[in-house]
């Protein structure tokens, strides 16, 4: 487990210190894939460097499995750092070495013998799906494949934590999927705790269990991705849920109108039709759409309801776990 307590970090500025992190608190379970999202200069990379023990905070503590890293120095600090691998946004590979040679480099520095080194390199190359590329040079691979080589190199020494700082930076969107899949496999098959930073909320929606949103060095929201989808005003929800753009005249044609967030196979597929049948109302989808967060289907619909029991139908939908925001005839809305 990674525990971040009241972390504050500043850097010298022209006239006054620049606060990169402000009283940051996080708990990341062992074996989790945790995302930190925020715009440029929000503090994501600084947080990654502090957790990796590459930077010392001004105040606050980073605990790795309960160990207070602030008290470490010398040999104990070096040992703790070996448990945390870092994948930089633009990792460099040795152009003169093969893919297997690049991955083996950390083990060579540690003095691992040849047979054990080859076994470990083969295992992580299989994990990242590049076994067939082992004898090729980095220049023969795509940027996305080179990023996967860098992940294999970070994992080969068996760290407990992998910090992936903007792991899809510079990679075309249609090639980012395999890189994220590799991070998910590292968590699932090796038990590595993965802390992923990114500017793109859609990235955490694809692979992360939990997420924190950083803005100007502060955590402004955090929680499981699915819980945040149903949270009014959540930035993650606005990023991951389908947009709604329905003319007011279309909404006004119904007795009641509401925006509804549905999460999960059974809820997305059955809840609205069941409400219509149970309460004898006409229920129409007039905006929004479907999406997928990891393996979970989610939806945000604007629905129009006609019938005497329209209010009861909407209340029943909310009672079954959907988040329902009633749209008033005027400019106000009320969340149920």
XYZ file of C-alpha atoms in Angstrom:
336
model
C 0.000 0.000 0.000
C 1.097 3.560 -0.749
C -0.011 6.176 1.772
C 0.538 9.858 1.042
C -0.071 12.104 4.055
C -0.326 15.900 3.901
C 2.260 16.115 1.138
C 3.487 19.606 0.260
C 6.267 20.349 -2.215
C 7.537 23.672 -3.544
C 10.242 24.843 -5.934
C 12.088 28.165 -6.087
C 10.347 30.837 -8.190
C 11.389 34.226 -9.512
C 9.832 36.164 -6.643
C 8.420 33.467 -4.337
C 8.319 29.658 -4.060
C 6.033 27.818 -6.492
C 3.794 25.295 -4.733
C 3.632 22.127 -6.826
C 1.757 20.015 -4.243
C -0.548 21.301 -1.508
C -1.532 19.022 1.384
C -2.049 15.965 -0.825
C -3.536 12.882 0.851
C -3.966 9.557 -0.966
C -4.289 5.873 -0.113
C -3.436 3.394 -2.861
C -4.128 -0.262 -2.136
C -1.512 -2.887 -2.908
C -2.065 -4.320 -6.392
C -4.270 -1.407 -7.507
C -4.050 0.507 -10.755
C -4.535 4.067 -9.525
C -4.848 7.071 -11.824
C -3.906 10.682 -11.132
C -5.439 13.091 -13.641
C -4.829 16.769 -14.141
C -3.801 19.423 -16.642
C -0.197 20.390 -17.338
C 1.582 21.796 -14.258
C -1.066 20.422 -11.903
C 1.570 18.537 -9.871
C 1.225 15.017 -11.318
C 4.876 14.476 -12.225
C 6.035 16.027 -8.969
C 3.809 13.628 -7.050
C 5.265 10.709 -9.027
C 8.849 11.789 -8.256
C 8.111 12.226 -4.552
C 6.449 8.805 -4.303
C 9.426 7.339 -6.189
C 11.712 8.867 -3.515
C 13.444 10.962 -6.173
C 12.329 14.215 -4.528
C 11.916 15.088 -0.850
C 8.712 16.862 0.165
C 8.756 20.098 2.136
C 6.211 18.586 4.505
C 4.274 15.377 4.754
C 5.041 11.688 4.496
C 5.088 8.898 1.933
C 4.626 5.423 3.433
C 5.331 2.263 1.432
C 3.602 -0.686 3.107
C 3.643 1.288 6.347
C 7.324 2.222 6.138
C 7.870 5.937 6.726
C 10.261 6.808 3.906
C 11.075 10.210 5.416
C 13.248 8.471 7.993
C 15.375 6.610 5.432
C 18.849 7.474 4.245
C 21.915 5.769 2.800
C 21.554 2.027 2.197
C 17.971 1.817 3.484
C 16.890 4.597 1.105
C 18.561 2.852 -1.854
C 16.808 -0.398 -0.965
C 13.438 1.358 -0.782
C 14.027 3.032 -4.146
C 14.611 -0.377 -5.759
C 11.039 -1.285 -4.862
C 9.707 1.604 -6.948
C 10.251 1.554 -10.715
C 9.621 4.673 -12.765
C 8.460 4.871 -16.364
C 9.230 8.367 -17.657
C 7.038 10.114 -20.273
C 9.818 9.739 -22.889
C 11.929 6.729 -21.828
C 15.230 6.324 -23.707
C 16.374 2.974 -25.081
C 19.924 2.098 -26.132
C 19.771 2.088 -29.925
C 22.842 -0.172 -30.157
C 21.390 -2.978 -28.041
C 18.664 -5.468 -28.873
C 15.275 -5.308 -27.226
C 16.292 -8.139 -24.881
C 19.545 -6.328 -24.139
C 17.714 -3.140 -23.210
C 15.411 -5.027 -20.873
C 18.324 -6.888 -19.284
C 20.302 -3.729 -18.468
C 18.928 -3.224 -14.903
C 19.711 -6.857 -14.040
C 23.265 -6.494 -15.359
C 23.802 -3.518 -13.056
C 22.518 -5.600 -10.133
C 24.890 -8.463 -10.976
C 22.189 -11.042 -11.733
C 23.729 -14.123 -13.375
C 23.124 -15.077 -17.008
C 20.553 -17.909 -16.703
C 18.430 -16.023 -14.156
C 18.727 -12.838 -16.203
C 17.529 -14.564 -19.383
C 14.615 -16.127 -17.513
C 13.450 -12.789 -16.107
C 13.856 -10.994 -19.444
C 11.855 -13.707 -21.210
C 9.073 -13.450 -18.638
C 8.575 -9.690 -18.929
C 8.901 -9.701 -22.727
C 6.078 -12.251 -22.771
C 4.068 -10.025 -20.429
C 4.385 -7.040 -22.785
C 3.772 -9.165 -25.891
C 7.179 -8.634 -27.503
C 8.838 -12.046 -27.249
C 9.135 -12.243 -31.041
C 10.923 -8.876 -31.107
C 13.653 -9.807 -28.608
C 16.521 -9.771 -31.138
C 15.445 -6.596 -32.945
C 16.780 -3.079 -32.388
C 14.639 -0.261 -30.912
C 14.670 1.549 -34.268
C 12.713 -1.315 -35.832
C 9.762 -0.853 -33.474
C 6.920 1.641 -33.348
C 6.834 4.234 -30.566
C 4.071 2.276 -28.809
C 6.177 -0.902 -28.939
C 9.225 0.955 -27.603
C 7.085 2.180 -24.712
C 6.195 -1.434 -23.933
C 9.903 -2.305 -23.972
C 10.465 0.467 -21.433
C 7.716 -1.011 -19.236
C 9.389 -4.442 -19.445
C 12.713 -2.862 -18.460
C 11.055 -1.151 -15.481
C 9.473 -4.417 -14.326
C 12.350 -6.851 -14.858
C 13.958 -6.320 -11.437
C 10.668 -7.151 -9.684
C 9.576 -3.830 -8.135
C 6.539 -3.635 -5.867
C 5.420 -0.308 -7.361
C 5.465 1.021 -10.925
C 5.041 4.760 -11.460
C 3.890 5.319 -15.037
C 4.195 9.052 -15.643
C 2.016 9.872 -18.675
C 2.656 6.438 -20.263
C 0.807 7.178 -23.519
C 2.399 10.588 -24.187
C 3.418 10.927 -27.826
C 1.635 7.737 -28.880
C -1.217 7.865 -31.448
C -4.579 7.278 -29.795
C -5.210 4.106 -31.812
C -1.922 2.593 -30.518
C -2.301 3.506 -26.837
C -4.497 0.518 -25.991
C -1.709 -2.127 -25.893
C 0.396 0.092 -23.601
C -2.492 0.382 -21.122
C -3.187 -3.349 -21.409
C 0.406 -4.074 -20.404
C 0.039 -1.925 -17.278
C -3.153 -3.776 -16.406
C -1.388 -7.129 -16.907
C 1.488 -6.018 -14.674
C -1.009 -5.364 -11.910
C -2.986 -8.560 -12.487
C -0.171 -11.055 -13.170
C 2.758 -9.652 -11.194
C 0.847 -8.012 -8.339
C 2.572 -4.694 -8.991
C 0.888 -1.553 -7.661
C 0.632 0.862 -10.590
C 0.347 4.634 -10.150
C -0.494 6.180 -13.517
C -0.485 9.915 -14.221
C -2.119 11.464 -17.269
C -3.739 14.603 -18.609
C -6.508 12.548 -20.237
C -9.464 11.435 -18.159
C -10.368 8.878 -20.809
C -7.162 6.968 -19.993
C -8.164 6.296 -16.382
C -11.621 5.268 -17.562
C -10.062 2.456 -19.564
C -7.874 0.779 -16.939
C -7.918 2.394 -13.481
C -9.764 1.204 -10.365
C -9.525 4.512 -8.546
C -8.604 8.042 -9.501
C -7.604 11.358 -7.992
C -7.969 14.653 -9.834
C -5.198 17.193 -9.252
C -5.553 20.897 -9.957
C -2.904 23.464 -8.966
C -1.317 20.892 -6.680
C -4.514 20.040 -4.770
C -6.631 16.891 -4.874
C -10.071 18.191 -5.813
C -11.819 14.814 -6.051
C -10.942 11.171 -5.569
C -12.611 7.790 -5.334
C -13.413 4.784 -7.458
C -14.038 5.658 -11.081
C -17.536 4.168 -11.036
C -18.539 6.033 -7.854
C -17.391 9.346 -9.328
C -19.519 8.787 -12.427
C -22.625 9.191 -10.279
C -21.250 12.179 -8.359
C -22.838 15.527 -9.315
C -20.269 17.942 -10.694
C -17.497 15.345 -10.954
C -14.825 16.214 -13.519
C -14.276 12.536 -14.203
C -17.976 12.064 -14.895
C -18.003 14.972 -17.332
C -15.010 13.475 -19.125
C -16.188 9.869 -19.334
C -19.961 10.098 -19.674
C -21.609 10.836 -23.038
C -22.504 14.475 -23.596
C -26.131 15.604 -23.661
C -27.317 18.293 -26.037
C -31.103 18.356 -26.302
C -33.132 21.400 -27.404
C -35.344 22.824 -24.639
C -38.394 22.546 -26.890
C -37.910 18.791 -27.123
C -37.661 18.465 -23.341
C -40.762 20.618 -22.813
C -42.880 18.184 -24.822
C -42.954 15.741 -21.873
C -44.635 15.813 -18.472
C -41.263 15.279 -16.801
C -37.674 15.259 -18.029
C -34.533 14.071 -16.252
C -30.906 13.216 -16.804
C -30.160 9.662 -15.682
C -26.758 8.009 -15.093
C -26.858 4.200 -15.259
C -23.941 1.908 -14.343
C -23.650 -1.837 -14.959
C -25.021 -4.412 -17.390
C -28.373 -5.032 -15.686
C -29.027 -1.374 -14.929
C -28.171 -0.061 -18.392
C -30.142 -2.734 -20.191
C -33.254 -3.177 -18.094
C -33.981 -0.392 -15.614
C -35.705 2.126 -17.890
C -37.926 -0.391 -19.747
C -38.946 -1.947 -16.414
C -39.875 1.470 -14.996
C -42.008 2.195 -18.049
C -43.914 -1.097 -17.706
C -44.234 -0.983 -13.919
C -45.731 2.525 -13.794
C -47.557 2.578 -17.110
C -45.681 5.605 -18.441
C -44.221 6.491 -21.814
C -40.474 6.848 -21.377
C -38.320 8.115 -24.248
C -34.556 8.644 -24.548
C -34.081 12.126 -26.023
C -30.354 12.645 -25.531
C -27.086 11.181 -24.295
C -25.722 7.753 -25.055
C -23.711 4.724 -23.974
C -20.046 4.338 -23.044
C -17.788 1.794 -21.401
C -15.544 2.263 -18.363
C -13.139 -0.654 -18.213
C -15.389 -3.682 -18.632
C -18.474 -1.909 -17.255
C -21.137 -0.362 -19.506
C -22.347 3.066 -18.408
C -24.928 5.447 -19.817
C -26.058 9.005 -19.415
C -29.459 9.631 -20.944
C -31.835 12.531 -20.992
C -35.251 10.961 -20.728
C -38.711 12.354 -21.250
C -41.634 10.807 -19.338
C -45.375 11.068 -20.010
C -48.089 9.730 -17.718
C -49.764 10.237 -14.346
C -47.069 8.314 -12.514
C -44.085 10.035 -14.125
C -42.742 11.242 -10.763
C -43.134 7.793 -9.216
C -41.298 6.201 -12.128
C -38.352 8.570 -11.761
C -38.252 8.041 -7.983
C -38.248 4.256 -8.497
C -35.344 4.541 -10.958
C -33.374 6.567 -8.404
C -34.170 4.052 -5.650
C -32.654 1.298 -7.818
C -29.238 2.979 -7.803
C -29.391 5.306 -10.801
C -28.465 8.946 -10.361
C -31.420 11.064 -11.469
C -31.367 14.826 -11.979
C -34.838 16.266 -12.547
C -34.983 19.035 -15.132
C -37.316 21.829 -14.128
C -39.400 23.807 -16.599
C -37.316 26.862 -15.723
C -33.556 27.263 -15.352
C -33.250 25.205 -12.118
C -32.690 21.499 -11.625
C -32.880 19.307 -8.534
C -30.869 16.086 -7.992
C -32.625 13.040 -6.589
